[in-house]
CSV table of C-alpha atoms in Angstrom, one decimal:
chain,number,residue,atom,x,y,z
A,179,MET,CA,-33.4,42.6,-45.3
A,180,ALA,CA,-32.1,39.8,-44.6
A,181,SER,CA,-32.2,37.2,-48.2
A,182,ALA,CA,-33.4,33.9,-47.6
A,183,LEU,CA,-30.9,32.6,-46.7
A,184,THR,CA,-29.8,34.1,-43.9
A,185,THR,CA,-31.2,34.0,-40.8
A,186,THR,CA,-30.9,36.4,-38.0
A,187,PRO,CA,-30.2,34.3,-34.6
A,188,THR,CA,-33.7,35.4,-33.9
A,189,ASP,CA,-34.6,33.7,-36.1
A,190,THR,CA,-34.2,29.9,-35.1
A,191,PRO,CA,-34.2,29.3,-31.6
A,192,LEU,CA,-31.5,27.0,-30.7
A,193,THR,CA,-31.7,23.5,-29.7
A,194,MET,CA,-30.7,21.2,-27.0
A,195,SER,CA,-28.5,19.7,-30.7
A,196,ASP,CA,-27.2,22.6,-31.3
A,197,ALA,CA,-25.5,23.3,-27.2
A,198,PRO,CA,-22.5,23.2,-25.7
A,199,ARG,CA,-21.9,19.0,-25.7
A,200,ARG,CA,-20.2,17.8,-22.3
A,201,PRO,CA,-17.2,15.5,-23.2
A,202,PRO,CA,-17.5,12.2,-22.3
A,203,LEU,CA,-16.8,10.4,-18.7
A,204,MET,CA,-13.5,8.7,-18.6
A,205,PRO,CA,-13.0,4.7,-18.2
A,206,LEU,CA,-11.6,4.9,-14.1
A,207,ASP,CA,-8.5,2.5,-16.2
A,208,GLU,CA,-8.1,4.7,-19.6
A,209,ALA,CA,-8.1,7.6,-16.2
A,210,LEU,CA,-5.0,6.0,-14.5
A,211,GLN,CA,-2.8,5.1,-17.9
A,212,ARG,CA,-2.9,8.7,-18.2
A,213,LEU,CA,-1.8,9.8,-15.4
A,214,LEU,CA,0.6,6.9,-14.5
A,215,ALA,CA,1.9,7.7,-18.0
A,216,HIS,CA,3.2,11.2,-17.0
A,217,ALA,CA,4.7,9.1,-13.3
A,218,ALA,CA,9.1,8.2,-13.9
A,219,PRO,CA,10.6,7.4,-11.5
A,220,LEU,CA,11.9,9.7,-9.5
A,221,GLY,CA,15.2,7.7,-9.0
A,222,ARG,CA,16.8,9.3,-6.4
A,223,ALA,CA,17.8,6.5,-3.1
A,224,GLU,CA,19.7,6.7,0.2
A,225,GLN,CA,20.3,4.4,3.3
A,226,VAL,CA,19.4,2.7,5.7
A,227,SER,CA,19.0,1.4,9.1
A,228,THR,CA,18.0,-2.0,8.1
A,229,PHE,CA,15.2,-1.4,11.5
A,230,ASP,CA,13.8,1.9,9.7
A,231,ALA,CA,13.5,0.5,6.2
A,232,ASP,CA,9.9,-0.8,7.3
A,233,GLY,CA,7.4,0.9,3.9
A,234,ARG,CA,10.6,1.0,2.2
A,235,VAL,CA,10.9,0.4,-1.6
A,236,LEU,CA,14.6,-0.7,-2.5
A,237,ALA,CA,16.6,1.0,-5.0
A,238,GLN,CA,18.5,-2.1,-5.7
A,239,ASP,CA,18.6,-6.4,-5.5
A,240,VAL,CA,20.0,-7.6,-2.1
A,241,VAL,CA,21.8,-9.9,-3.5
A,242,SER,CA,22.9,-12.3,-0.5
A,243,ALA,CA,27.0,-13.5,0.2
A,244,LEU,CA,26.6,-16.0,2.4
A,245,GLN,CA,24.1,-19.3,2.7
A,246,VAL,CA,21.3,-19.7,5.5
A,247,PRO,CA,22.1,-21.4,8.0
A,248,PRO,CA,25.4,-21.9,7.6
A,249,HIS,CA,25.6,-26.0,8.7
A,250,ASP,CA,23.1,-28.6,8.7
A,251,ASN,CA,21.7,-27.8,11.7
A,252,SER,CA,18.7,-29.3,14.4
A,253,SER,CA,15.5,-27.7,14.4
A,254,MET,CA,14.8,-29.3,18.1
A,255,ASP,CA,15.4,-30.2,20.8
A,256,GLY,CA,17.2,-34.4,20.7
A,257,TYR,CA,19.6,-35.9,20.1
A,258,ALA,CA,21.7,-36.5,16.8
A,259,VAL,CA,22.7,-39.8,16.0
A,260,ARG,CA,23.5,-41.8,12.9
A,261,SER,CA,20.1,-43.1,12.0
A,262,ALA,CA,21.7,-46.8,10.6
A,263,ASP,CA,22.9,-47.1,13.9
A,264,LEU,CA,18.8,-47.1,15.4
A,265,VAL,CA,17.2,-49.6,13.0
A,266,HIS,CA,15.2,-50.8,15.5
A,267,ALA,CA,13.1,-48.9,18.7
A,268,GLY,CA,14.6,-49.9,22.4
A,269,ILE,CA,18.4,-49.6,21.4
A,270,GLU,CA,20.2,-47.4,23.3
A,271,LEU,CA,23.5,-45.8,22.6
A,272,PRO,CA,26.0,-43.8,24.9
A,273,VAL,CA,26.0,-40.0,24.9
A,274,SER,CA,29.6,-38.6,23.1
A,275,GLN,CA,28.5,-34.9,24.0
A,276,ARG,CA,26.8,-32.3,23.9
A,277,ILE,CA,26.1,-29.6,21.4
A,278,ALA,CA,23.7,-25.8,22.2
A,279,ALA,CA,23.4,-23.4,19.9
A,280,GLY,CA,26.3,-21.3,18.7
A,281,GLN,CA,29.0,-24.9,19.5
A,282,PHE,CA,30.6,-27.0,16.8
A,283,GLY,CA,30.6,-30.6,17.9
A,284,THR,CA,33.4,-32.3,17.3
A,285,PRO,CA,32.6,-35.7,14.4
A,286,LEU,CA,29.5,-38.0,16.0
A,287,ALA,CA,31.9,-42.0,16.0
A,288,PRO,CA,29.1,-44.4,14.7
A,289,GLY,CA,27.4,-46.1,17.3
A,290,SER,CA,27.0,-43.2,19.9
A,291,ALA,CA,24.6,-40.6,20.4
A,292,ALA,CA,25.5,-36.5,21.3
A,293,ARG,CA,22.6,-34.4,23.3
A,294,ILE,CA,22.0,-31.3,21.0
A,295,PHE,CA,19.2,-28.1,21.7
A,296,THR,CA,17.9,-26.7,18.8
A,297,GLY,CA,19.2,-24.3,16.6
A,298,ALA,CA,23.1,-26.1,16.9
A,299,PRO,CA,24.9,-27.6,14.4
A,300,LEU,CA,24.5,-31.1,12.4
A,301,PRO,CA,28.3,-32.3,14.4
A,302,GLN,CA,29.2,-34.5,11.3
A,303,GLY,CA,28.9,-38.4,10.3
A,304,ALA,CA,25.2,-37.6,12.0
A,305,ASP,CA,22.2,-37.1,10.2
A,306,SER,CA,19.2,-37.2,12.0
A,307,VAL,CA,17.8,-35.7,15.0
A,308,VAL,CA,15.4,-37.3,17.1
A,309,MET,CA,13.5,-35.8,19.7
A,310,GLN,CA,13.9,-35.9,23.3
A,311,GLU,CA,10.5,-37.2,23.6
A,312,ASP,CA,10.9,-39.7,22.0
A,313,ALA,CA,14.3,-40.6,24.1
A,314,GLU,CA,14.7,-42.3,27.5
A,315,PRO,CA,18.1,-40.2,29.7
A,316,LEU,CA,19.8,-43.1,31.4
A,317,GLU,CA,22.8,-43.0,33.9
A,318,GLY,CA,22.4,-39.4,34.1
A,319,GLY,CA,22.9,-39.2,31.2
A,320,ALA,CA,25.3,-40.9,30.2
A,321,ARG,CA,24.0,-43.3,27.9
A,322,VAL,CA,20.0,-43.4,26.5
A,323,ARG,CA,17.7,-45.4,25.2
A,324,PHE,CA,15.3,-44.5,21.5
A,325,ALA,CA,11.8,-45.1,21.4
A,326,ALA,CA,11.5,-44.4,17.6
A,327,VAL,CA,13.4,-44.9,14.6
A,328,PRO,CA,14.2,-41.9,13.2
A,329,ALA,CA,14.8,-41.4,9.2
A,330,PRO,CA,17.4,-40.2,7.5
A,331,GLY,CA,17.0,-35.8,7.6
A,332,GLN,CA,14.5,-36.2,10.2
A,333,TRP,CA,14.5,-32.6,12.2
A,334,VAL,CA,17.1,-31.2,11.0
A,335,ARG,CA,17.5,-28.4,8.9
A,336,ALA,CA,19.8,-28.5,5.8
A,337,ALA,CA,22.4,-25.8,4.8
A,338,GLY,CA,20.5,-23.1,2.5
A,339,GLU,CA,18.0,-24.5,2.8
A,340,ASP,CA,16.7,-20.8,3.7
A,341,VAL,CA,19.1,-19.2,1.8
A,342,THR,CA,22.1,-19.6,-1.1
A,343,ARG,CA,24.9,-18.2,-1.3
A,344,GLY,CA,24.5,-15.3,-4.4
A,345,ALA,CA,20.6,-15.6,-4.5
A,346,VAL,CA,19.2,-13.2,-4.9
A,347,VAL,CA,16.5,-12.3,-1.5
A,348,LEU,CA,14.8,-9.0,-1.8
A,349,GLN,CA,13.9,-7.1,-5.4
A,350,LYS,CA,14.5,-3.6,-6.6
A,351,GLY,CA,10.9,-2.2,-6.2
A,352,GLU,CA,9.7,-4.0,-3.8
A,353,ARG,CA,7.7,-2.4,-0.6
A,354,LEU,CA,9.6,-3.9,2.6
A,355,ALA,CA,8.0,-5.7,5.5
A,356,PRO,CA,9.2,-6.9,8.6
A,357,ALA,CA,9.1,-10.0,7.6
A,358,SER,CA,12.0,-8.6,4.3
A,359,MET,CA,13.7,-6.1,7.3
A,360,GLY,CA,14.5,-9.8,9.4
A,361,LEU,CA,15.5,-11.6,5.9
A,362,ALA,CA,18.0,-9.1,5.2
A,363,ALA,CA,19.2,-8.7,9.0
A,364,GLY,CA,19.5,-12.8,8.2
A,365,ILE,CA,21.7,-12.2,5.4
A,366,GLY,CA,24.3,-9.5,7.9
A,367,LEU,CA,22.6,-6.6,6.4
A,368,ALA,CA,22.7,-3.6,8.7
A,369,GLU,CA,21.7,-0.9,6.4
A,370,LEU,CA,19.3,-0.8,3.0
A,371,CYS,CA,19.2,0.6,0.2
A,372,VAL,CA,15.9,2.3,-0.9
A,373,ALA,CA,14.5,4.9,-3.4
A,374,ALA,CA,14.1,8.2,-1.6
A,375,ARG,CA,10.7,10.4,-0.6
A,376,PRO,CA,8.2,11.5,-3.0
A,377,ARG,CA,7.9,15.2,-1.4
A,378,VAL,CA,4.6,16.0,-1.5
A,379,ALA,CA,3.2,20.0,-0.7
A,380,LEU,CA,-0.3,19.5,0.8
A,381,PHE,CA,-3.3,21.8,1.2
A,382,SER,CA,-6.1,23.0,1.6
A,383,THR,CA,-8.4,25.9,-0.2
A,384,GLY,CA,-11.7,27.5,1.5
A,385,ASP,CA,-12.7,29.7,3.1
A,386,GLU,CA,-14.7,27.9,5.0
A,387,LEU,CA,-12.5,25.4,6.5
A,388,VAL,CA,-11.3,26.1,9.9
A,389,MET,CA,-9.0,23.1,11.5
A,390,PRO,CA,-10.0,21.4,14.2
A,391,GLY,CA,-8.6,23.6,18.0
A,392,GLU,CA,-8.9,26.3,17.0
A,393,VAL,CA,-12.8,27.5,16.7
A,394,PRO,CA,-15.3,24.8,19.5
A,395,PRO,CA,-18.4,23.5,17.9
A,396,ALA,CA,-20.6,25.5,19.7
A,397,GLN,CA,-19.1,28.5,18.4
A,398,MET,CA,-19.1,27.2,14.1
A,399,ALA,CA,-19.9,30.3,12.0
A,400,PRO,CA,-23.1,29.3,9.5
A,401,GLY,CA,-21.4,27.5,6.9
A,402,ALA,CA,-17.8,26.0,8.4
A,403,ILE,CA,-16.5,23.4,8.0
A,404,TYR,CA,-14.0,21.4,10.2
A,405,ASN,CA,-10.9,20.0,7.9
A,406,SER,CA,-11.0,16.4,8.0
A,407,ASN,CA,-9.5,16.2,3.9
A,408,ARG,CA,-6.1,17.1,5.5
A,409,PHE,CA,-5.7,15.6,8.3
A,410,PHE,CA,-6.9,11.8,6.7
A,411,LEU,CA,-4.7,12.8,2.7
A,412,ARG,CA,-1.2,13.6,5.3
A,413,ALA,CA,-1.8,10.0,7.4
A,414,LEU,CA,-2.1,8.4,4.0
A,415,LEU,CA,0.8,9.8,2.8
A,416,LEU,CA,2.9,9.7,5.6
A,417,ARG,CA,1.8,5.5,5.3
A,418,LEU,CA,2.7,5.4,1.8
A,419,GLY,CA,6.5,7.0,1.9
A,420,CYS,CA,6.4,10.8,1.4
A,421,ALA,CA,8.4,12.5,3.2
A,422,VAL,CA,5.3,15.8,3.3
A,423,THR,CA,4.9,19.2,3.8
A,424,ASP,CA,1.7,20.5,5.6
A,425,LEU,CA,1.3,24.1,4.4
A,426,GLY,CA,-2.2,24.0,6.2
A,427,ILE,CA,-4.8,26.3,4.5
A,428,VAL,CA,-4.3,28.3,1.7
A,429,PRO,CA,-7.2,32.0,1.8
A,430,ASP,CA,-9.8,32.3,-1.7
A,431,ARG,CA,-7.6,34.5,-2.9
A,432,ARG,CA,-6.1,34.3,-6.4
A,433,ASP,CA,-2.9,36.3,-4.7
A,434,ALA,CA,-2.0,34.2,-2.2
A,435,THR,CA,-3.0,30.5,-4.2
A,436,LEU,CA,-0.1,31.2,-7.4
A,437,ALA,CA,2.3,32.5,-4.3
A,438,ALA,CA,2.0,28.7,-2.1
A,439,LEU,CA,2.0,26.9,-5.9
A,440,ARG,CA,4.6,28.6,-6.6
A,441,SER,CA,6.7,28.3,-3.3
A,442,ALA,CA,5.5,24.1,-3.4
A,443,ALA,CA,6.2,24.0,-6.3
A,444,GLU,CA,11.0,24.6,-5.3
A,445,GLY,CA,10.9,22.1,-3.4
A,446,HIS,CA,8.6,18.7,-4.0
A,447,ASP,CA,8.2,17.3,-6.4
A,448,LEU,CA,4.0,16.1,-5.8
A,449,ILE,CA,1.6,18.9,-5.2
A,450,LEU,CA,-2.1,17.8,-3.4
A,451,THR,CA,-5.0,20.0,-3.2
A,452,SER,CA,-7.9,18.4,-2.4
A,453,GLY,CA,-12.0,21.0,-3.6
A,454,GLY,CA,-11.6,23.8,-5.5
A,455,VAL,CA,-10.8,22.4,-9.4
A,456,SER,CA,-13.9,23.9,-11.0
A,457,VAL,CA,-14.8,27.6,-12.6
A,458,GLY,CA,-16.2,28.7,-9.6
A,459,GLU,CA,-16.0,32.7,-8.8
A,460,GLU,CA,-14.2,31.5,-6.0
A,461,ASP,CA,-12.1,28.7,-6.9
A,462,HIS,CA,-8.6,30.5,-7.6
A,463,ILE,CA,-6.3,26.4,-8.1
A,464,LYS,CA,-7.4,26.2,-11.8
A,465,PRO,CA,-6.3,30.2,-13.5
A,466,ALA,CA,-4.1,29.0,-10.9
A,467,VAL,CA,-2.9,26.4,-12.1
A,468,GLU,CA,-2.8,27.5,-16.0
A,469,GLN,CA,-1.0,30.1,-15.3
A,470,LEU,CA,2.5,28.6,-13.7
A,471,GLY,CA,1.9,25.6,-15.4
A,472,THR,CA,-0.7,22.9,-17.1
A,473,LEU,CA,-3.9,22.0,-15.9
A,474,ASP,CA,-6.4,19.5,-17.5
A,475,LEU,CA,-9.4,19.0,-16.1
A,476,TRP,CA,-11.2,15.3,-16.0
A,477,GLN,CA,-13.8,13.7,-15.4
A,478,ILE,CA,-13.6,10.3,-14.4
A,479,ALA,CA,-16.6,7.5,-15.1
A,480,MET,CA,-16.3,6.5,-10.9
A,481,LYS,CA,-18.4,6.4,-7.6
A,482,PRO,CA,-17.8,8.1,-5.8
A,483,GLY,CA,-14.6,10.5,-7.2
A,484,LYS,CA,-15.8,11.7,-10.0
A,485,PRO,CA,-14.4,15.2,-10.9
A,486,PHE,CA,-9.8,14.7,-10.5
A,487,ALA,CA,-7.3,17.3,-12.1
A,488,TYR,CA,-3.6,16.4,-13.2
A,489,GLY,CA,-1.2,19.3,-14.1
A,490,GLN,CA,2.6,19.8,-13.2
A,491,ILE,CA,3.9,23.9,-12.4
A,492,ARG,CA,6.8,24.5,-13.5
A,493,ARG,CA,9.8,25.2,-11.0
A,494,ALA,CA,11.8,28.7,-12.1
A,495,ALA,CA,13.9,28.8,-14.1
A,496,GLY,CA,17.0,29.8,-10.2
A,497,GLY,CA,16.1,26.2,-9.0
A,498,GLN,CA,15.8,22.3,-9.5
A,499,GLY,CA,14.0,23.1,-12.8
A,500,GLY,CA,11.5,20.9,-14.4
A,501,ALA,CA,8.0,20.7,-13.1
A,502,ALA,CA,6.3,19.5,-10.5
A,503,HIS,CA,3.4,17.3,-10.5
A,504,PHE,CA,0.1,18.8,-9.2
A,505,MET,CA,-2.9,16.8,-8.8
A,506,GLY,CA,-6.9,18.2,-7.5
A,507,LEU,CA,-9.4,15.0,-5.8
A,508,PRO,CA,-12.7,16.2,-5.3
A,509,GLY,CA,-14.0,17.8,-1.9
A,510,ASN,CA,-16.5,15.5,-0.9
A,511,PRO,CA,-14.4,13.8,2.6
A,512,VAL,CA,-14.8,9.7,0.7
A,513,SER,CA,-14.1,11.0,-2.9
A,514,SER,CA,-11.0,12.7,-2.3
A,515,PHE,CA,-10.2,9.1,0.1
A,516,VAL,CA,-11.6,7.0,-2.7
A,517,THR,CA,-9.5,8.3,-5.2
A,518,PHE,CA,-6.5,8.9,-3.4
A,519,LEU,CA,-6.4,4.9,-2.8
A,520,LEU,CA,-6.7,4.5,-6.3
A,521,LEU,CA,-5.5,7.2,-8.5
A,522,VAL,CA,-2.8,9.2,-6.0
A,523,ARG,CA,-1.5,5.7,-4.3
A,524,PRO,CA,0.1,3.9,-7.6
A,525,PHE,CA,1.2,6.5,-8.8
A,526,LEU,CA,3.1,8.4,-6.5
A,527,LEU,CA,4.5,4.2,-5.7
A,528,LYS,CA,5.8,4.4,-9.6
A,529,LEU,CA,7.2,7.7,-8.4
A,530,LEU,CA,9.7,5.4,-6.1
A,531,GLY,CA,9.7,2.6,-8.1
A,532,ALA,CA,8.0,0.3,-6.9
A,533,ALA,CA,7.7,-3.0,-8.7
A,534,ARG,CA,3.6,-3.4,-8.8
A,535,LEU,CA,1.6,-0.5,-8.4
A,536,ASP,CA,-2.3,-3.1,-8.0
A,537,VAL,CA,-4.0,-4.9,-5.5
A,538,PRO,CA,-6.1,-7.8,-5.5
A,539,ALA,CA,-9.4,-8.4,-5.6
A,540,LEU,CA,-9.8,-10.9,-3.8
A,541,ALA,CA,-14.6,-13.0,-5.0
A,542,LEU,CA,-16.9,-12.2,-1.8
A,543,ARG,CA,-20.4,-13.3,-1.9
A,544,ALA,CA,-22.2,-9.7,-1.3
A,545,ASP,CA,-25.1,-10.7,1.9
A,546,PHE,CA,-26.9,-7.5,0.3
A,547,ASP,CA,-28.9,-6.7,-2.2
A,548,LEU,CA,-28.5,-3.5,-4.1
A,549,PRO,CA,-31.1,-2.8,-6.9
A,550,LYS,CA,-30.1,0.5,-8.0
A,551,ALA,CA,-27.5,0.4,-11.0
A,552,ASP,CA,-25.9,3.4,-12.0
A,553,LYS,CA,-23.9,4.5,-14.3
A,554,ARG,CA,-20.9,5.2,-13.4
A,555,ARG,CA,-18.7,2.8,-11.9
A,556,GLU,CA,-19.0,2.3,-8.1
A,557,PHE,CA,-16.5,1.6,-5.3
A,558,LEU,CA,-19.0,0.3,-2.6
A,559,ARG,CA,-17.8,0.3,1.6
A,560,ALA,CA,-17.8,-2.1,2.1
A,561,ARG,CA,-17.2,-5.6,5.4
A,562,ARG,CA,-16.5,-8.3,5.1
A,563,ASN,CA,-19.5,-10.5,8.5
A,564,GLY,CA,-19.4,-13.7,10.3
A,565,GLN,CA,-20.4,-15.3,7.6
A,566,GLY,CA,-17.5,-15.6,4.9
A,567,GLY,CA,-19.8,-12.4,2.7
A,568,LEU,CA,-19.8,-9.1,2.3
A,569,ASP,CA,-22.3,-6.4,4.1
A,570,LEU,CA,-22.8,-3.2,2.9
A,571,PHE,CA,-22.5,0.4,4.9
A,572,THR,CA,-26.8,1.4,4.8
A,573,ASN,CA,-25.5,4.8,3.1
A,574,GLN,CA,-23.1,5.3,1.1
A,575,SER,CA,-23.3,9.4,0.0
A,576,SER,CA,-19.7,10.3,-0.8
A,577,GLY,CA,-19.9,13.3,2.2
A,578,VAL,CA,-20.1,10.2,4.8
A,579,LEU,CA,-17.0,9.8,6.0
A,580,THR,CA,-18.1,6.9,8.9
A,581,SER,CA,-18.6,5.1,5.4
A,582,ALA,CA,-15.0,4.7,5.4
A,583,HIS,CA,-13.8,4.3,8.8
A,584,TRP,CA,-16.5,1.6,8.6
A,585,ALA,CA,-15.7,-0.4,5.9
A,586,ASP,CA,-13.1,-2.7,5.5
A,587,GLY,CA,-12.5,-2.1,2.0
A,588,LEU,CA,-13.7,-1.2,-1.2
A,589,ILE,CA,-16.4,-3.8,-3.8
A,590,ASP,CA,-15.7,-2.8,-7.5
A,591,HIS,CA,-19.2,-2.8,-9.0
A,592,PRO,CA,-18.9,-2.5,-12.6
A,593,ALA,CA,-21.7,0.4,-14.1
A,594,GLY,CA,-24.3,-1.4,-15.4
A,595,ALA,CA,-25.4,-3.3,-12.8
A,596,THR,CA,-26.8,-4.5,-10.3
A,597,ILE,CA,-26.4,-6.8,-7.1
A,598,ALA,CA,-28.3,-10.0,-5.3
A,599,ARG,CA,-27.6,-11.0,-2.1
A,600,GLY,CA,-25.5,-15.1,-2.7
A,601,ASP,CA,-24.0,-12.8,-6.4
A,602,THR,CA,-19.7,-13.0,-5.8
A,603,VAL,CA,-18.8,-9.3,-6.1
A,604,ARG,CA,-14.9,-7.9,-6.7
A,605,PHE,CA,-13.9,-6.8,-2.8
A,606,ILE,CA,-10.5,-5.4,-2.4
A,607,PRO,CA,-8.8,-5.2,0.6
A,608,LEU,CA,-8.6,-1.3,2.7
A,609,ALA,CA,-5.5,-3.1,5.0
A,610,GLU,CA,-2.8,-3.5,1.4
A,611,LEU,CA,-4.5,-0.1,0.5
A,612,LEU,CA,-4.2,1.6,3.3
A,613,ALA,CA,-0.2,-0.4,3.9
């Protein structure tokens, strides 16, 4: 018989306070901070042709060995003169020489002019250029009458005004763009030292997934879906300059999942999956990653994209050693898309040693109402309109990939807030996130 100080399990029913409580959702900024703490630059570099450097991250500073332009040169077709010789309009001067781009003239005698063309070096003694529209050739071009009085330095590009000798033209950690490549070529660099591409293994899990082209829509089995995530994730990785190994669809079996993860860890820096990181009987990613390494499941206070997993998978002792990073994204397509942009993208940029990881938000006007607040920080799919404001896609469901196609940016909307037409909101352009 139980004493007065003890009870049997059936004496007192469990209350809500007795039940295990889920940990609070992690703020997105904290999740990103924790994630980036695991990302150390890979430290691998390679030489690539400047022609092929678009989007790559510089592994070392680019220092100019020369000045650009190398000499004072004309920015117009016209006449090189000494400005002191033209004190008023209507003065005529003899034309002593003709200088085209790529040629170097003789010193300009006082009281004379030199016919000059865009890009040609100024002859010694000249200090300005009169454009040909303000000059009238006479005597078949032997003389010229000027209709304008030039100021010293007019239409002259000074030597070194673009680049000075010894200047750091491009800095380590910069992501190269077309103008960057032109700048490097302008100082004579045919090759650039850039960070080597992160090696990323990408695969999907789920027996319900079907690849487009394998089964016509009319013959799809009940419950089957086409694998859309695989296509946009691969494209996003390639845009970031990754070397991608697409491992396809892994069957929903523990042995197949273990084999795929072991193989992927050996030759890659990151293993990326979407969906399947749960506790269901058919979700084998979680126990497989835990068996081969470590796994940290996060519930992030963001919408779309709450479930996220980060871990590491040990490489075999006889292989490269160390561990490969693992990231598991949500299965819903918009959740996977947004989570990649906000978490995976900066992680990969840090692996590359990029100096800038964030994309600044713009302050724009909302041309819509959002009267219902959400408990989570939302990333709403929206696009700019012709009036300088933002329109909101009508269906913000995480399964509606049309919203990501339609939008040209994400509204970073804080938790617990509403939006009234005319409010200023934070807008992150997709053009920069997808660069």
